[in-house]
Amino acid sequence: MIPCPVLMLLVWISKPIPCHAELYFKSPSDDQPQQILQHFPVNDGKLLNRQKRGWMWNQFFLLEEYTGLDYQYVGKLHSDQDPGDGSLKYILSGDGAGTLFVIDEIKGDIHATRRIDREEKAFYTLHAQAINRKTGIPVEPVSKFVIKIHDINDNEPTFLAHLLRSTCTFVVQVTAADADDPSYGNSAKVIYSILDGQPYFSVESETGIIRTALPNMNREIREHYQVVIQAKDMGGQMGGLSGTTTVNITLTDVNDNPPKFTQNTYHLSISESSPSGSTVGHLKAVDADIGRNAEVRYRIMDGDEMNMFDITTEKATQYGVITVRKKLDYESKRMYTLKVEVENTHIDPRFHYLGPFKDTATVKITIEDADEPPIFGRPSYMFKVHEDIEVGTIIGTVMARDPDTISSPIRFSLDRHTDLDRIFNIHSGNGSIYTAKPLDREISQWHNLSIIATEINNPKQNTRATVYILILDVNDNAPQFAMFYDTFVCENARPGQLIQTISAIDKDEPPGGQKFFFSLASVNPNFTVQDNEDNTARILTRRNGFNRHEINNYLLPVVISDNDYPIQSSTGTLTIRVCTCDNQGNMQSCSAEALLLPAGLSTGALIAILLCIIILLLIVVLFAALKRQRKKEPLVLSKEDIRDNIVSYNDEGGGEEDTQAFDIGTLRNPGVMEDKKHRRDIIPENLLLPRRTASAPDNTDVRDFINQRLKEHDNDPTAPPYDSLATYAYEGNDSIAESLSSLESSTTEGDQNYEYLKEWGPRFNKLAEMYGNGESDKDS
């Protein structure tokens, strides 16, 4: 350590070419320069004349932690070109110039404005320059010098890190950093010691490693510790600076404690009516460890041979939850005694010697009696019955009983939602199911009934069972044609020619499968049936020379029978039309009557249908004509109503006219239009030039007028349909020509002169001629 803190200032001079200078280094004991450095500029390899210039520097002393009131003196800048008359000006720039370091521009003295701390910055780079105060011409070029700050012991050591977790012997290593320069004595040599935390922990003096001092520390007894560590520089000697830190040490848990039940025996109870999954009760086992080391699992070791119960671990609380696995029965067994075990799920092998990490307890579960619903002998029943049994025949019987100790009588009923046609009934006392209507397998082969068994003493207790009834087949349906056959024979057919292949179907399903036989009801001279013995038959001709003009169709009865018992048969009739065919046997034409017969419509029926269609068409046409006639009828107007015909012209083409009439008389309200008497079809008395008039303001008279018209149309049966829209508005207000209507004219038609319309241009010539011709015709 340096007893008196000083600041050593080293100055290096750097000078750019082509400038040159001399540098004087002076020691504190010698005022004469020790060495002169001379720089000679070079130009194209030739030696130039040297002008002697240079800076003169002294070695400075500076206190690092200066606390005086005035600025601390650093040193003095001086050029050998300075005559000492104040003609030179010294300029300082670079790191801290003007803020940390200031210079006397005339004398060149440098001062520090505040305390300098080497730990903030170890050196400063500054630039010095000397210029002529009057001309501003540099006398000395800009030169760079470096001020290096040397360290003194003014900082205490600080800790860099803390570790808050401990394991076994080694706990943590703390490190203290000293900002002092370690190359100067022992000012940065740190020694560690423990101030608080003994006798549990110790610290190595040189490394800062904290270790446990006692064996077998128990987290369950004490978990948290605070250890105060001191770091002291100067090797721990007297006068050294020190710093302290507090290390919070938490003992982490290990699995060194087994779980323990809070009771040796648990008594639980549950009703026999509890469904599967119901909770019976909770078992609690405590473990002095925490977190993962306290996780446990439960299992039933003995006493549950029927697997009536289950036990699981509740993750949040680590409780054992016993639940019902199967349906309980008080009448069968009223108590269960279980042996339950609990054990840790994560066992640390290092602590096996502390085991076993498990515990057992006895759980007694009492089953409580409950009023149970009746129990059927079977969950479902199936009965088979033939479809030809008589009404009232018993099909089968269901049985149910009350499982309670005090048995209650049972009443049986049939859920009619499963027997909407009420084909079956059940005897309420003995559960016998019998038919109430005839059965038909072809309509419904299966019947699924829901039977209800209800306690008479407690109707709320009831149970259901499903009864499946299969209807067995009986041969009670005769076979028939599989489809409608449209059969024809050609006039040029030969004997033995195939004209149709037929087949049959039967709604019955005999055990051996379907087998049909085909034959004619009587001998037919024209056709014959040949059985193919595969449930099909062929219709063949027996002669030739058929003539559709003599007989246009033939009826051929065919007998179809099955081979089941009792044998069922039916007769189907084929209608055979006689048609004209080509040489290949393709039909060309048949009798119209024959075409209508298969459809089942007679000529009279077709005529009646045609007449109905004609009558409907006439009604539609008449209705349309009446509707059009109503549209052409003019509206009935009162005497006050005025109709005005407006002739409008198309701007394009000049001369086309639209003579469509509009009744706009109802749009005018003379009371509102008093200020609009100037019209284009009237020669004004006091104003010859046309002028634009403003739009008429809203007036209550117009609204009253529209409301009146609305009521008239609502009450008028000849008015347009209810969804028609009538629009009212003022006409001609925004036109330059204004209105062409004569409704507002104060003169009669005979007094009007329309010649002035010709002055408005060719577009109004036609209008003037029309009105002028109208007057001449009237006069004549």
mmCIF file with all atom_site columns, C-alpha atoms in Angstrom, residues 106-191:
data_model
loop_
_atom_site.group_PDB
_atom_site.id
_atom_site.type_symbol
_atom_site.label_atom_id
_atom_site.label_alt_id
_atom_site.label_comp_id
_atom_site.label_asym_id
_atom_site.label_entity_id
_atom_site.label_seq_id
_atom_site.pdbx_PDB_ins_code
_atom_site.Cartn_x
_atom_site.Cartn_y
_atom_site.Cartn_z
_atom_site.occupancy
_atom_site.B_iso_or_equiv
_atom_site.pdbx_formal_charge
_atom_site.auth_seq_id
_atom_site.auth_comp_id
_atom_site.auth_asym_id
_atom_site.auth_atom_id
_atom_site.pdbx_PDB_model_num
ATOM 1  C CA . ILE A 1 106 ? -2.856  31.902  -21.021 1.00 0.00 ? 106 ILE A CA 1
ATOM 2  C CA . LYS A 1 107 ? -0.779  30.014  -18.457 1.00 0.00 ? 107 LYS A CA 1
ATOM 3  C CA . GLY A 1 108 ? -1.570  26.453  -19.614 1.00 0.00 ? 108 GLY A CA 1
ATOM 4  C CA . ASP A 1 109 ? -2.422  25.202  -16.108 1.00 0.00 ? 109 ASP A CA 1
ATOM 5  C CA . ILE A 1 110 ? -4.695  22.092  -16.024 1.00 0.00 ? 110 ILE A CA 1
ATOM 6  C CA . HIS A 1 111 ? -7.100  21.488  -13.132 1.00 0.00 ? 111 HIS A CA 1
ATOM 7  C CA . ALA A 1 112 ? -9.499  18.625  -12.256 1.00 0.00 ? 112 ALA A CA 1
ATOM 8  C CA . THR A 1 113 ? -13.007 19.869  -11.542 1.00 0.00 ? 113 THR A CA 1
ATOM 9  C CA . ARG A 1 114 ? -14.093 16.906  -9.387  1.00 0.00 ? 114 ARG A CA 1
ATOM 10 C CA . ARG A 1 115 ? -12.853 13.803  -7.640  1.00 0.00 ? 115 ARG A CA 1
ATOM 11 C CA . ILE A 1 116 ? -11.294 11.220  -9.975  1.00 0.00 ? 116 ILE A CA 1
ATOM 12 C CA . ASP A 1 117 ? -12.086 7.531   -9.457  1.00 0.00 ? 117 ASP A CA 1
ATOM 13 C CA . ARG A 1 118 ? -9.905  4.993   -11.222 1.00 0.00 ? 118 ARG A CA 1
ATOM 14 C CA . GLU A 1 119 ? -12.657 2.409   -10.947 1.00 0.00 ? 119 GLU A CA 1
ATOM 15 C CA . GLU A 1 120 ? -14.770 4.591   -13.240 1.00 0.00 ? 120 GLU A CA 1
ATOM 16 C CA . LYS A 1 121 ? -12.048 5.064   -15.872 1.00 0.00 ? 121 LYS A CA 1
ATOM 17 C CA . ALA A 1 122 ? -8.369  4.070   -15.739 1.00 0.00 ? 122 ALA A CA 1
ATOM 18 C CA . PHE A 1 123 ? -6.998  6.588   -18.281 1.00 0.00 ? 123 PHE A CA 1
ATOM 19 C CA . TYR A 1 124 ? -8.027  9.646   -20.313 1.00 0.00 ? 124 TYR A CA 1
ATOM 20 C CA . THR A 1 125 ? -6.913  10.638  -23.837 1.00 0.00 ? 125 THR A CA 1
ATOM 21 C CA . LEU A 1 126 ? -6.570  14.421  -24.366 1.00 0.00 ? 126 LEU A CA 1
ATOM 22 C CA . HIS A 1 127 ? -5.299  16.742  -27.158 1.00 0.00 ? 127 HIS A CA 1
ATOM 23 C CA . ALA A 1 128 ? -3.294  19.948  -26.668 1.00 0.00 ? 128 ALA A CA 1
ATOM 24 C CA . GLN A 1 129 ? -2.861  22.840  -29.115 1.00 0.00 ? 129 GLN A CA 1
ATOM 25 C CA . ALA A 1 130 ? -1.222  26.293  -28.952 1.00 0.00 ? 130 ALA A CA 1
ATOM 26 C CA . ILE A 1 131 ? -2.327  29.108  -31.293 1.00 0.00 ? 131 ILE A CA 1
ATOM 27 C CA . ASN A 1 132 ? -1.481  32.789  -31.694 1.00 0.00 ? 132 ASN A CA 1
ATOM 28 C CA . ARG A 1 133 ? -4.141  34.691  -29.837 1.00 0.00 ? 133 ARG A CA 1
ATOM 29 C CA . LYS A 1 134 ? -4.275  37.548  -32.372 1.00 0.00 ? 134 LYS A CA 1
ATOM 30 C CA . THR A 1 135 ? -3.936  35.735  -35.683 1.00 0.00 ? 135 THR A CA 1
ATOM 31 C CA . GLY A 1 136 ? -5.339  32.376  -34.684 1.00 0.00 ? 136 GLY A CA 1
ATOM 32 C CA . ILE A 1 137 ? -2.433  30.674  -36.496 1.00 0.00 ? 137 ILE A CA 1
ATOM 33 C CA . PRO A 1 138 ? -1.342  27.432  -34.749 1.00 0.00 ? 138 PRO A CA 1
ATOM 34 C CA . VAL A 1 139 ? 2.044   27.764  -33.102 1.00 0.00 ? 139 VAL A CA 1
ATOM 35 C CA . GLU A 1 140 ? 2.069   24.160  -32.002 1.00 0.00 ? 140 GLU A CA 1
ATOM 36 C CA . PRO A 1 141 ? 0.169   21.415  -33.829 1.00 0.00 ? 141 PRO A CA 1
ATOM 37 C CA . VAL A 1 142 ? -2.460  19.276  -32.133 1.00 0.00 ? 142 VAL A CA 1
ATOM 38 C CA . SER A 1 143 ? -0.696  16.659  -30.027 1.00 0.00 ? 143 SER A CA 1
ATOM 39 C CA . LYS A 1 144 ? -2.208  13.726  -28.135 1.00 0.00 ? 144 LYS A CA 1
ATOM 40 C CA . PHE A 1 145 ? -1.334  12.746  -24.593 1.00 0.00 ? 145 PHE A CA 1
ATOM 41 C CA . VAL A 1 146 ? -2.698  10.090  -22.237 1.00 0.00 ? 146 VAL A CA 1
ATOM 42 C CA . ILE A 1 147 ? -3.346  10.528  -18.545 1.00 0.00 ? 147 ILE A CA 1
ATOM 43 C CA . LYS A 1 148 ? -3.263  7.228   -16.640 1.00 0.00 ? 148 LYS A CA 1
ATOM 44 C CA . ILE A 1 149 ? -4.886  7.054   -13.210 1.00 0.00 ? 149 ILE A CA 1
ATOM 45 C CA . HIS A 1 150 ? -3.053  4.866   -10.683 1.00 0.00 ? 150 HIS A CA 1
ATOM 46 C CA . ASP A 1 151 ? -4.968  2.972   -8.001  1.00 0.00 ? 151 ASP A CA 1
ATOM 47 C CA . ILE A 1 152 ? -5.079  3.472   -4.249  1.00 0.00 ? 152 ILE A CA 1
ATOM 48 C CA . ASN A 1 153 ? -6.868  1.237   -1.697  1.00 0.00 ? 153 ASN A CA 1
ATOM 49 C CA . ASP A 1 154 ? -10.219 2.966   -1.589  1.00 0.00 ? 154 ASP A CA 1
ATOM 50 C CA . ASN A 1 155 ? -12.658 0.073   -2.242  1.00 0.00 ? 155 ASN A CA 1
ATOM 51 C CA . GLU A 1 156 ? -13.949 -2.762  -0.058  1.00 0.00 ? 156 GLU A CA 1
ATOM 52 C CA . PRO A 1 157 ? -14.488 -6.197  -1.581  1.00 0.00 ? 157 PRO A CA 1
ATOM 53 C CA . THR A 1 158 ? -17.978 -7.054  -2.888  1.00 0.00 ? 158 THR A CA 1
ATOM 54 C CA . PHE A 1 159 ? -19.535 -10.464 -3.468  1.00 0.00 ? 159 PHE A CA 1
ATOM 55 C CA . LEU A 1 160 ? -20.362 -11.487 -6.985  1.00 0.00 ? 160 LEU A CA 1
ATOM 56 C CA . ALA A 1 161 ? -22.884 -14.249 -6.531  1.00 0.00 ? 161 ALA A CA 1
ATOM 57 C CA . HIS A 1 162 ? -25.095 -16.103 -4.058  1.00 0.00 ? 162 HIS A CA 1
ATOM 58 C CA . LEU A 1 163 ? -26.346 -19.690 -4.277  1.00 0.00 ? 163 LEU A CA 1
ATOM 59 C CA . LEU A 1 164 ? -29.453 -20.453 -2.287  1.00 0.00 ? 164 LEU A CA 1
ATOM 60 C CA . ARG A 1 165 ? -29.504 -24.251 -2.410  1.00 0.00 ? 165 ARG A CA 1
ATOM 61 C CA . SER A 1 166 ? -27.470 -26.783 -0.456  1.00 0.00 ? 166 SER A CA 1
ATOM 62 C CA . THR A 1 167 ? -26.619 -30.420 -1.031  1.00 0.00 ? 167 THR A CA 1
ATOM 63 C CA . CYS A 1 168 ? -24.786 -32.703 1.393   1.00 0.00 ? 168 CYS A CA 1
ATOM 64 C CA . THR A 1 169 ? -21.337 -31.365 2.421   1.00 0.00 ? 169 THR A CA 1
ATOM 65 C CA . PHE A 1 170 ? -20.607 -28.740 -0.204  1.00 0.00 ? 170 PHE A CA 1
ATOM 66 C CA . VAL A 1 171 ? -23.100 -25.896 -0.039  1.00 0.00 ? 171 VAL A CA 1
ATOM 67 C CA . VAL A 1 172 ? -21.938 -22.990 -2.189  1.00 0.00 ? 172 VAL A CA 1
ATOM 68 C CA . GLN A 1 173 ? -18.921 -20.896 -3.086  1.00 0.00 ? 173 GLN A CA 1
ATOM 69 C CA . VAL A 1 174 ? -19.056 -17.143 -2.669  1.00 0.00 ? 174 VAL A CA 1
ATOM 70 C CA . THR A 1 175 ? -16.654 -14.809 -4.454  1.00 0.00 ? 175 THR A CA 1
ATOM 71 C CA . ALA A 1 176 ? -15.810 -11.212 -3.581  1.00 0.00 ? 176 ALA A CA 1
ATOM 72 C CA . ALA A 1 177 ? -14.303 -8.802  -6.108  1.00 0.00 ? 177 ALA A CA 1
ATOM 73 C CA . ASP A 1 178 ? -12.014 -5.933  -5.121  1.00 0.00 ? 178 ASP A CA 1
ATOM 74 C CA . ALA A 1 179 ? -11.775 -3.034  -7.525  1.00 0.00 ? 179 ALA A CA 1
ATOM 75 C CA . ASP A 1 180 ? -8.277  -2.191  -6.365  1.00 0.00 ? 180 ASP A CA 1
ATOM 76 C CA . ASP A 1 181 ? -5.256  -3.055  -8.471  1.00 0.00 ? 181 ASP A CA 1
ATOM 77 C CA . PRO A 1 182 ? -4.036  -6.516  -7.427  1.00 0.00 ? 182 PRO A CA 1
ATOM 78 C CA . SER A 1 183 ? -0.484  -5.652  -8.599  1.00 0.00 ? 183 SER A CA 1
ATOM 79 C CA . TYR A 1 184 ? -0.025  -3.171  -5.752  1.00 0.00 ? 184 TYR A CA 1
ATOM 80 C CA . GLY A 1 185 ? 0.606   -4.948  -2.499  1.00 0.00 ? 185 GLY A CA 1
ATOM 81 C CA . ASN A 1 186 ? -2.181  -6.825  -0.684  1.00 0.00 ? 186 ASN A CA 1
ATOM 82 C CA . SER A 1 187 ? -4.877  -4.258  -1.264  1.00 0.00 ? 187 SER A CA 1
ATOM 83 C CA . ALA A 1 188 ? -6.885  -6.679  -3.455  1.00 0.00 ? 188 ALA A CA 1
ATOM 84 C CA . LYS A 1 189 ? -6.126  -9.928  -1.558  1.00 0.00 ? 189 LYS A CA 1
ATOM 85 C CA . VAL A 1 190 ? -9.414  -11.085 -0.001  1.00 0.00 ? 190 VAL A CA 1
ATOM 86 C CA . ILE A 1 191 ? -9.804  -13.403 3.021   1.00 0.00 ? 191 ILE A CA 1
#
